[in-house]
Short mmCIF file of N, CA and C and ligand atoms in Angstrom, two decimals:
data_model
loop_
_atom_site.label_atom_id
_atom_site.label_comp_id
_atom_site.label_asym_id
_atom_site.label_seq_id
_atom_site.Cartn_x
_atom_site.Cartn_y
_atom_site.Cartn_z
N MET A 153 -37.96 9.67 -34.74
CA MET A 153 -38.87 8.59 -34.37
C MET A 153 -39.69 9.00 -33.14
N ASP A 154 -40.88 8.48 -33.03
CA ASP A 154 -41.69 8.74 -31.84
C ASP A 154 -41.37 7.69 -30.78
N VAL A 155 -41.20 8.13 -29.56
CA VAL A 155 -40.93 7.22 -28.44
C VAL A 155 -41.98 7.44 -27.36
N PRO A 156 -42.86 6.48 -27.14
CA PRO A 156 -43.83 6.62 -26.06
C PRO A 156 -43.14 6.68 -24.69
N VAL A 157 -43.57 7.63 -23.87
CA VAL A 157 -42.98 7.84 -22.54
C VAL A 157 -44.09 7.80 -21.50
N SER A 158 -43.81 7.11 -20.41
CA SER A 158 -44.71 7.15 -19.27
C SER A 158 -43.96 7.81 -18.12
N GLY A 159 -44.60 8.73 -17.43
CA GLY A 159 -43.91 9.43 -16.34
C GLY A 159 -43.21 10.67 -16.86
N VAL A 160 -42.01 10.90 -16.33
CA VAL A 160 -41.28 12.12 -16.68
C VAL A 160 -40.82 12.08 -18.14
N LEU A 161 -40.97 13.20 -18.84
CA LEU A 161 -40.54 13.30 -20.24
C LEU A 161 -39.10 13.80 -20.30
N PRO A 162 -38.18 13.03 -20.91
CA PRO A 162 -36.83 13.57 -21.10
C PRO A 162 -36.91 14.79 -22.01
N ALA A 163 -36.09 15.81 -21.75
CA ALA A 163 -36.21 17.06 -22.51
C ALA A 163 -34.88 17.43 -23.16
N PHE A 164 -34.94 17.80 -24.44
CA PHE A 164 -33.77 18.33 -25.13
C PHE A 164 -33.61 19.80 -24.73
N ALA A 165 -32.41 20.17 -24.28
CA ALA A 165 -32.17 21.56 -23.85
C ALA A 165 -32.16 22.51 -25.03
N GLN A 166 -31.63 22.05 -26.17
CA GLN A 166 -31.51 22.89 -27.36
C GLN A 166 -31.90 22.08 -28.59
N PRO A 167 -32.42 22.77 -29.63
CA PRO A 167 -32.68 22.06 -30.88
C PRO A 167 -31.38 21.45 -31.39
N GLY A 168 -31.43 20.24 -31.90
CA GLY A 168 -30.24 19.59 -32.43
C GLY A 168 -29.45 18.81 -31.41
N ASP A 169 -29.82 18.90 -30.14
CA ASP A 169 -29.11 18.13 -29.13
C ASP A 169 -29.28 16.62 -29.37
N ALA A 170 -28.21 15.88 -29.15
CA ALA A 170 -28.28 14.41 -29.26
C ALA A 170 -28.84 13.81 -27.99
N GLY A 171 -28.55 14.42 -26.85
CA GLY A 171 -28.96 13.88 -25.57
C GLY A 171 -30.11 14.67 -24.98
N ALA A 172 -31.12 13.93 -24.50
CA ALA A 172 -32.23 14.56 -23.78
C ALA A 172 -31.95 14.41 -22.29
N ASP A 173 -32.10 15.49 -21.55
CA ASP A 173 -31.71 15.47 -20.14
C ASP A 173 -32.62 14.59 -19.29
N LEU A 174 -31.97 13.90 -18.35
CA LEU A 174 -32.65 13.07 -17.36
C LEU A 174 -32.48 13.73 -16.00
N THR A 175 -33.55 13.79 -15.23
CA THR A 175 -33.50 14.49 -13.94
C THR A 175 -33.70 13.51 -12.79
N ALA A 176 -33.19 13.89 -11.64
CA ALA A 176 -33.31 13.06 -10.44
C ALA A 176 -34.70 13.22 -9.83
N THR A 177 -35.27 12.11 -9.36
CA THR A 177 -36.58 12.19 -8.71
C THR A 177 -36.45 12.49 -7.22
N GLU A 178 -35.23 12.36 -6.71
CA GLU A 178 -35.04 12.50 -5.26
C GLU A 178 -33.70 13.16 -5.00
N PRO A 179 -33.56 13.82 -3.86
CA PRO A 179 -32.25 14.38 -3.53
C PRO A 179 -31.28 13.28 -3.10
N VAL A 180 -30.03 13.46 -3.50
CA VAL A 180 -28.97 12.50 -3.15
C VAL A 180 -27.71 13.29 -2.86
N THR A 181 -27.04 12.95 -1.79
CA THR A 181 -25.75 13.58 -1.49
C THR A 181 -24.65 12.54 -1.65
N LEU A 182 -23.65 12.89 -2.46
CA LEU A 182 -22.56 11.97 -2.77
C LEU A 182 -21.27 12.47 -2.13
N ALA A 183 -20.78 11.71 -1.17
CA ALA A 183 -19.47 12.02 -0.60
C ALA A 183 -18.40 11.72 -1.65
N PRO A 184 -17.17 12.22 -1.46
CA PRO A 184 -16.11 11.92 -2.41
C PRO A 184 -15.97 10.41 -2.62
N GLY A 185 -15.97 9.99 -3.89
CA GLY A 185 -15.81 8.57 -4.21
C GLY A 185 -17.08 7.75 -4.08
N GLN A 186 -18.19 8.38 -3.66
CA GLN A 186 -19.42 7.61 -3.42
C GLN A 186 -20.26 7.52 -4.69
N ARG A 187 -20.98 6.41 -4.84
CA ARG A 187 -21.91 6.25 -5.95
C ARG A 187 -23.31 6.01 -5.41
N ALA A 188 -24.31 6.22 -6.30
CA ALA A 188 -25.71 5.99 -5.92
C ALA A 188 -26.50 5.66 -7.17
N VAL A 189 -27.54 4.86 -6.99
CA VAL A 189 -28.48 4.59 -8.08
C VAL A 189 -29.65 5.54 -7.90
N VAL A 190 -29.84 6.42 -8.87
CA VAL A 190 -30.82 7.50 -8.74
C VAL A 190 -31.93 7.32 -9.77
N GLY A 191 -33.17 7.40 -9.33
CA GLY A 191 -34.31 7.29 -10.24
C GLY A 191 -34.49 8.55 -11.06
N THR A 192 -35.06 8.37 -12.26
CA THR A 192 -35.36 9.52 -13.13
C THR A 192 -36.85 9.69 -13.36
N GLY A 193 -37.64 8.68 -13.00
CA GLY A 193 -39.07 8.74 -13.27
C GLY A 193 -39.45 8.51 -14.71
N VAL A 194 -38.46 8.20 -15.55
CA VAL A 194 -38.71 8.01 -17.00
C VAL A 194 -38.90 6.53 -17.30
N ARG A 195 -39.99 6.23 -17.98
CA ARG A 195 -40.20 4.88 -18.54
C ARG A 195 -40.51 5.05 -20.01
N LEU A 196 -39.87 4.20 -20.84
CA LEU A 196 -39.98 4.33 -22.29
C LEU A 196 -40.40 3.03 -22.93
N ALA A 197 -40.92 3.15 -24.13
CA ALA A 197 -41.06 1.99 -25.01
C ALA A 197 -40.27 2.32 -26.27
N LEU A 198 -38.95 2.06 -26.21
CA LEU A 198 -38.10 2.34 -27.37
C LEU A 198 -38.49 1.40 -28.52
N PRO A 199 -38.55 1.91 -29.74
CA PRO A 199 -38.89 1.05 -30.87
C PRO A 199 -37.87 -0.08 -31.04
N ASP A 200 -38.33 -1.23 -31.53
CA ASP A 200 -37.41 -2.32 -31.86
C ASP A 200 -36.32 -1.78 -32.78
N GLY A 201 -35.10 -2.28 -32.60
CA GLY A 201 -34.01 -1.83 -33.47
C GLY A 201 -33.36 -0.54 -33.02
N THR A 202 -33.75 -0.06 -31.83
CA THR A 202 -33.09 1.13 -31.27
C THR A 202 -32.55 0.78 -29.89
N VAL A 203 -31.69 1.64 -29.40
CA VAL A 203 -31.12 1.49 -28.05
C VAL A 203 -31.04 2.88 -27.43
N GLY A 204 -31.16 2.94 -26.13
CA GLY A 204 -30.91 4.19 -25.43
C GLY A 204 -29.61 4.09 -24.66
N PHE A 205 -28.82 5.15 -24.71
CA PHE A 205 -27.58 5.19 -23.92
C PHE A 205 -27.70 6.32 -22.88
N VAL A 206 -27.48 5.97 -21.63
CA VAL A 206 -27.46 6.97 -20.57
C VAL A 206 -26.03 7.48 -20.45
N MET A 207 -25.84 8.74 -20.76
CA MET A 207 -24.51 9.33 -20.84
C MET A 207 -24.31 10.37 -19.73
N PRO A 208 -23.05 10.56 -19.32
CA PRO A 208 -22.77 11.64 -18.37
C PRO A 208 -23.01 13.00 -19.00
N ARG A 209 -23.19 14.02 -18.15
CA ARG A 209 -23.23 15.41 -18.64
C ARG A 209 -21.83 16.00 -18.46
N SER A 210 -21.33 16.62 -19.52
CA SER A 210 -19.95 17.08 -19.49
C SER A 210 -19.73 18.23 -18.50
N GLY A 211 -20.73 19.05 -18.30
CA GLY A 211 -20.59 20.17 -17.35
C GLY A 211 -20.39 19.66 -15.93
N LEU A 212 -21.19 18.68 -15.55
CA LEU A 212 -21.03 18.10 -14.20
C LEU A 212 -19.69 17.40 -14.08
N ALA A 213 -19.26 16.76 -15.17
CA ALA A 213 -17.98 16.06 -15.15
C ALA A 213 -16.83 17.04 -14.99
N ALA A 214 -16.84 18.11 -15.80
CA ALA A 214 -15.73 19.06 -15.78
C ALA A 214 -15.70 19.87 -14.49
N LYS A 215 -16.88 20.28 -14.00
CA LYS A 215 -16.90 21.17 -12.83
C LYS A 215 -16.83 20.42 -11.52
N HIS A 216 -17.42 19.22 -11.48
CA HIS A 216 -17.57 18.55 -10.18
C HIS A 216 -17.06 17.10 -10.16
N GLY A 217 -16.58 16.59 -11.29
CA GLY A 217 -16.10 15.20 -11.30
C GLY A 217 -17.21 14.18 -11.21
N ILE A 218 -18.43 14.58 -11.61
CA ILE A 218 -19.57 13.66 -11.56
C ILE A 218 -19.64 12.87 -12.86
N THR A 219 -19.67 11.55 -12.74
CA THR A 219 -19.75 10.70 -13.92
C THR A 219 -20.70 9.54 -13.62
N LEU A 220 -20.79 8.60 -14.56
CA LEU A 220 -21.62 7.41 -14.38
C LEU A 220 -20.72 6.20 -14.31
N VAL A 221 -20.96 5.32 -13.38
CA VAL A 221 -20.11 4.15 -13.18
C VAL A 221 -20.08 3.30 -14.45
N ASN A 222 -21.25 3.16 -15.09
CA ASN A 222 -21.39 2.25 -16.22
C ASN A 222 -21.52 2.99 -17.54
N ALA A 223 -20.95 4.18 -17.63
CA ALA A 223 -21.16 5.00 -18.83
C ALA A 223 -20.64 4.32 -20.09
N PRO A 224 -21.41 4.27 -21.17
CA PRO A 224 -22.82 4.65 -21.16
C PRO A 224 -23.68 3.49 -20.68
N GLY A 225 -24.69 3.82 -19.88
CA GLY A 225 -25.67 2.80 -19.49
C GLY A 225 -26.53 2.43 -20.70
N THR A 226 -26.83 1.16 -20.80
CA THR A 226 -27.57 0.66 -21.97
C THR A 226 -29.04 0.45 -21.61
N ILE A 227 -29.93 1.08 -22.35
CA ILE A 227 -31.37 0.88 -22.17
C ILE A 227 -31.88 0.02 -23.32
N ASP A 228 -32.20 -1.22 -23.01
CA ASP A 228 -32.69 -2.15 -24.04
C ASP A 228 -34.09 -1.73 -24.50
N SER A 229 -34.38 -1.99 -25.78
CA SER A 229 -35.67 -1.53 -26.31
C SER A 229 -36.84 -2.20 -25.60
N GLY A 230 -36.62 -3.40 -25.07
CA GLY A 230 -37.70 -4.10 -24.38
C GLY A 230 -37.90 -3.66 -22.94
N TYR A 231 -37.04 -2.79 -22.44
CA TYR A 231 -37.10 -2.40 -21.02
C TYR A 231 -38.25 -1.43 -20.79
N ARG A 232 -39.08 -1.75 -19.82
CA ARG A 232 -40.22 -0.88 -19.50
C ARG A 232 -40.14 -0.32 -18.09
N GLY A 233 -39.05 -0.63 -17.40
CA GLY A 233 -38.89 -0.13 -16.04
C GLY A 233 -38.43 1.32 -16.04
N GLU A 234 -38.27 1.85 -14.85
CA GLU A 234 -37.77 3.22 -14.70
C GLU A 234 -36.29 3.27 -15.08
N ILE A 235 -35.92 4.25 -15.88
CA ILE A 235 -34.50 4.46 -16.17
C ILE A 235 -33.83 4.99 -14.91
N LYS A 236 -32.75 4.32 -14.52
CA LYS A 236 -31.99 4.75 -13.34
C LYS A 236 -30.58 5.12 -13.76
N VAL A 237 -30.00 5.99 -12.99
CA VAL A 237 -28.68 6.54 -13.30
C VAL A 237 -27.72 6.13 -12.19
N ILE A 238 -26.64 5.45 -12.57
CA ILE A 238 -25.66 4.99 -11.57
C ILE A 238 -24.56 6.04 -11.51
N ILE A 239 -24.75 6.99 -10.62
CA ILE A 239 -23.94 8.21 -10.62
C ILE A 239 -22.79 8.07 -9.62
N LEU A 240 -21.66 8.69 -9.95
CA LEU A 240 -20.45 8.56 -9.14
C LEU A 240 -19.77 9.91 -8.99
N ASN A 241 -19.43 10.22 -7.77
CA ASN A 241 -18.64 11.42 -7.48
C ASN A 241 -17.17 11.04 -7.47
N THR A 242 -16.45 11.40 -8.53
CA THR A 242 -15.02 11.04 -8.60
C THR A 242 -14.14 12.08 -7.90
N ASP A 243 -14.73 13.19 -7.44
CA ASP A 243 -13.89 14.20 -6.79
C ASP A 243 -13.29 13.63 -5.51
N SER A 244 -12.03 13.96 -5.25
CA SER A 244 -11.35 13.34 -4.10
C SER A 244 -11.63 14.09 -2.80
N THR A 245 -12.17 15.31 -2.88
CA THR A 245 -12.39 16.07 -1.64
C THR A 245 -13.80 16.63 -1.48
N GLU A 246 -14.48 16.95 -2.59
CA GLU A 246 -15.75 17.68 -2.49
C GLU A 246 -16.96 16.75 -2.50
N THR A 247 -17.86 16.96 -1.55
CA THR A 247 -19.17 16.30 -1.57
C THR A 247 -20.03 16.99 -2.62
N TYR A 248 -20.90 16.23 -3.31
CA TYR A 248 -21.78 16.83 -4.31
C TYR A 248 -23.23 16.51 -3.96
N ALA A 249 -24.04 17.55 -3.89
CA ALA A 249 -25.45 17.38 -3.53
C ALA A 249 -26.33 17.53 -4.77
N ILE A 250 -27.16 16.52 -5.01
CA ILE A 250 -28.13 16.54 -6.10
C ILE A 250 -29.49 16.84 -5.48
N ALA A 251 -30.21 17.80 -6.06
CA ALA A 251 -31.58 18.10 -5.62
C ALA A 251 -32.56 17.40 -6.54
N ALA A 252 -33.75 17.11 -6.05
CA ALA A 252 -34.79 16.56 -6.92
C ALA A 252 -35.02 17.52 -8.07
N GLY A 253 -35.07 17.00 -9.29
CA GLY A 253 -35.27 17.83 -10.48
C GLY A 253 -33.99 18.25 -11.16
N ASP A 254 -32.84 18.04 -10.51
CA ASP A 254 -31.57 18.37 -11.16
C ASP A 254 -31.33 17.46 -12.35
N ARG A 255 -30.74 18.03 -13.39
CA ARG A 255 -30.39 17.24 -14.58
C ARG A 255 -29.07 16.52 -14.30
N ILE A 256 -29.12 15.21 -14.25
CA ILE A 256 -27.96 14.43 -13.80
C ILE A 256 -27.31 13.61 -14.90
N ALA A 257 -28.00 13.42 -16.01
CA ALA A 257 -27.46 12.59 -17.10
C ALA A 257 -28.26 12.92 -18.35
N GLN A 258 -27.91 12.29 -19.46
CA GLN A 258 -28.67 12.52 -20.69
C GLN A 258 -28.84 11.22 -21.44
N LEU A 259 -29.97 11.14 -22.13
CA LEU A 259 -30.33 9.93 -22.87
C LEU A 259 -30.14 10.15 -24.36
N VAL A 260 -29.32 9.30 -24.98
CA VAL A 260 -29.10 9.34 -26.42
C VAL A 260 -29.73 8.07 -27.02
N VAL A 261 -30.60 8.25 -27.98
CA VAL A 261 -31.26 7.10 -28.62
C VAL A 261 -30.66 6.91 -30.01
N MET A 262 -30.30 5.67 -30.32
CA MET A 262 -29.66 5.38 -31.61
C MET A 262 -30.31 4.18 -32.27
N GLN A 263 -30.20 4.15 -33.59
CA GLN A 263 -30.65 2.99 -34.33
C GLN A 263 -29.53 1.97 -34.39
N LEU A 264 -29.91 0.71 -34.33
CA LEU A 264 -28.95 -0.39 -34.33
C LEU A 264 -28.99 -1.13 -35.65
N ALA A 265 -27.83 -1.66 -36.06
CA ALA A 265 -27.82 -2.63 -37.16
C ALA A 265 -28.31 -3.96 -36.60
N PRO A 266 -29.18 -4.65 -37.35
CA PRO A 266 -29.58 -5.98 -36.87
C PRO A 266 -28.38 -6.92 -36.93
N VAL A 267 -28.18 -7.73 -35.92
CA VAL A 267 -26.97 -8.55 -35.82
C VAL A 267 -27.33 -10.01 -35.57
N ASN A 268 -26.74 -10.90 -36.36
CA ASN A 268 -26.72 -12.33 -36.06
C ASN A 268 -25.27 -12.73 -35.89
N PHE A 269 -24.92 -13.34 -34.78
CA PHE A 269 -23.56 -13.84 -34.60
C PHE A 269 -23.48 -15.23 -35.22
N ILE A 270 -22.52 -15.42 -36.13
CA ILE A 270 -22.39 -16.68 -36.87
C ILE A 270 -21.01 -17.27 -36.58
N GLN A 271 -20.99 -18.47 -36.04
CA GLN A 271 -19.71 -19.14 -35.75
C GLN A 271 -18.97 -19.44 -37.05
N THR A 272 -17.65 -19.15 -37.06
CA THR A 272 -16.85 -19.43 -38.25
C THR A 272 -15.45 -19.86 -37.83
N GLU A 273 -14.75 -20.58 -38.72
CA GLU A 273 -13.38 -21.04 -38.43
C GLU A 273 -12.36 -19.96 -38.76
N GLN A 274 -12.63 -19.19 -39.82
CA GLN A 274 -11.64 -18.21 -40.28
C GLN A 274 -12.30 -16.86 -40.54
N LEU A 275 -11.68 -15.82 -39.99
CA LEU A 275 -12.20 -14.47 -40.21
C LEU A 275 -11.55 -13.86 -41.44
N SER A 276 -12.23 -12.97 -42.12
CA SER A 276 -11.68 -12.30 -43.30
C SER A 276 -10.47 -11.46 -42.90
N ALA A 277 -9.51 -11.31 -43.85
CA ALA A 277 -8.30 -10.53 -43.59
C ALA A 277 -8.65 -9.04 -43.53
N SER A 278 -7.83 -8.28 -42.79
CA SER A 278 -8.00 -6.82 -42.78
C SER A 278 -6.64 -6.18 -42.55
N GLN A 279 -6.54 -4.91 -42.88
CA GLN A 279 -5.26 -4.21 -42.69
C GLN A 279 -4.87 -4.14 -41.22
N ARG A 280 -5.84 -3.92 -40.33
CA ARG A 280 -5.54 -3.85 -38.89
C ARG A 280 -5.16 -5.20 -38.32
N GLY A 281 -5.77 -6.23 -38.85
CA GLY A 281 -5.47 -7.55 -38.33
C GLY A 281 -5.74 -7.64 -36.83
N GLU A 282 -4.79 -8.14 -36.09
CA GLU A 282 -4.97 -8.30 -34.64
C GLU A 282 -4.40 -7.12 -33.85
N GLY A 283 -3.97 -6.07 -34.56
CA GLY A 283 -3.37 -4.93 -33.87
C GLY A 283 -4.40 -4.14 -33.10
N GLY A 284 -4.08 -3.80 -31.88
CA GLY A 284 -4.95 -2.99 -31.05
C GLY A 284 -4.19 -2.49 -29.85
N PHE A 285 -4.88 -1.85 -28.94
CA PHE A 285 -4.28 -1.45 -27.66
C PHE A 285 -3.01 -0.62 -27.85
N GLY A 286 -3.09 0.35 -28.77
CA GLY A 286 -1.95 1.24 -29.00
C GLY A 286 -1.02 0.78 -30.10
N SER A 287 -1.44 -0.18 -30.93
CA SER A 287 -0.56 -0.71 -31.98
C SER A 287 -0.18 0.35 -33.00
N THR A 288 -0.97 1.42 -33.12
CA THR A 288 -0.62 2.47 -34.08
C THR A 288 0.14 3.60 -33.43
N GLY A 289 0.49 3.48 -32.15
CA GLY A 289 1.24 4.52 -31.46
C GLY A 289 0.33 5.37 -30.61
N TYR A 290 0.91 6.30 -29.83
CA TYR A 290 0.14 7.09 -28.88
C TYR A 290 0.07 8.57 -29.25
N ALA A 291 1.04 9.04 -29.99
CA ALA A 291 1.03 10.46 -30.40
C ALA A 291 1.65 10.53 -31.78
N SER A 292 1.44 11.67 -32.49
CA SER A 292 1.82 11.75 -33.89
C SER A 292 3.31 11.51 -34.10
N ASP A 293 4.16 11.93 -33.14
CA ASP A 293 5.61 11.81 -33.36
C ASP A 293 6.22 10.63 -32.59
N GLN A 294 5.36 9.81 -31.99
CA GLN A 294 5.92 8.67 -31.28
C GLN A 294 5.97 7.45 -32.17
N GLU A 295 6.60 6.41 -31.68
CA GLU A 295 6.81 5.20 -32.45
C GLU A 295 5.48 4.60 -32.91
N ALA A 296 5.04 5.03 -34.09
CA ALA A 296 3.78 4.52 -34.63
C ALA A 296 4.04 3.27 -35.46
N HIS A 297 3.02 2.50 -35.61
CA HIS A 297 3.03 1.34 -36.51
C HIS A 297 4.15 0.37 -36.18
N HIS A 298 4.31 0.08 -34.91
CA HIS A 298 5.34 -0.90 -34.52
C HIS A 298 4.76 -2.24 -34.19
N GLY A 299 3.67 -2.55 -34.87
CA GLY A 299 3.15 -3.91 -34.73
C GLY A 299 2.15 -4.06 -33.62
N THR A 300 1.89 -5.29 -33.31
CA THR A 300 0.81 -5.59 -32.38
C THR A 300 1.32 -5.68 -30.96
N VAL A 301 0.39 -5.72 -30.04
CA VAL A 301 0.72 -5.87 -28.62
C VAL A 301 1.29 -7.25 -28.38
O1 LIG B 609 -27.71 2.93 -16.60
C1 LIG B 609 -28.62 2.09 -16.74
C2 LIG B 609 -28.38 0.83 -17.33
C3 LIG B 609 -29.44 -0.05 -17.44
N1 LIG B 609 -30.69 0.29 -16.99
C4 LIG B 609 -31.82 -0.65 -17.16
C5 LIG B 609 -32.29 -0.67 -18.62
C6 LIG B 609 -31.65 -1.89 -19.19
O2 LIG B 609 -32.41 -2.42 -20.26
C7 LIG B 609 -31.60 -2.79 -17.98
C8 LIG B 609 -30.50 -3.81 -18.04
O3 LIG B 609 -29.27 -3.17 -18.20
P1 LIG B 609 -27.94 -4.01 -18.50
O4 LIG B 609 -28.20 -5.04 -19.56
O5 LIG B 609 -26.85 -3.03 -18.71
O6 LIG B 609 -27.71 -4.69 -17.07
P2 LIG B 609 -27.47 -6.22 -16.70
O7 LIG B 609 -26.67 -6.18 -15.48
O8 LIG B 609 -26.95 -7.00 -17.88
O9 LIG B 609 -28.95 -6.66 -16.31
P3 LIG B 609 -29.95 -7.66 -17.07
O10 LIG B 609 -29.54 -9.02 -16.61
O11 LIG B 609 -31.31 -7.25 -16.56
O12 LIG B 609 -29.78 -7.45 -18.54
O13 LIG B 609 -31.39 -1.95 -16.85
C9 LIG B 609 -30.93 1.53 -16.43
O14 LIG B 609 -32.04 1.89 -16.04
N2 LIG B 609 -29.88 2.40 -16.32
MG1 LIG B 610 -28.05 -7.15 -19.75
#
């Protein structure tokens, strides 16, 4: 799909990538445990029926403990403001310095199913039923299928 962009163009690093990289417009230094809202300079007009998700970059996460507080951040199709990244340094000892132009997150655009929420008295039956939160067990050899929480 074509997505009109004003300002900075998100860029795919490789053909086939799901996420297009988002870069910081300004330098930011994050002390251990500190978060910051960082501009990307990207403004989009996502087509109706699509959503953008701002996702962490796994390299920054694995090497430096950098993640996003609200991962994934949701970009509504009607949003025309600057995409911002709510970045967090989870490392307990190391400060992390972001320079202007550094790739700090990635944008994944997806198509949505149209949804109408309809109030009802009774939901259809399913095999899972109300089971969740580990109801099927935690590992292949552990107590699986022991019912609901
Ligand atoms: O990581 C993010 C998350 C959101 N947004 C922008 C785009 C999105 O469309 C808007 C609102 O986001 P969300 O609905 O998650 O925030 P909210 O707290 O519910 O705000 P609102 O009342 O404006 O919906 O903020 C960003 O730029 N970056
Ligand atoms: Mg909202």
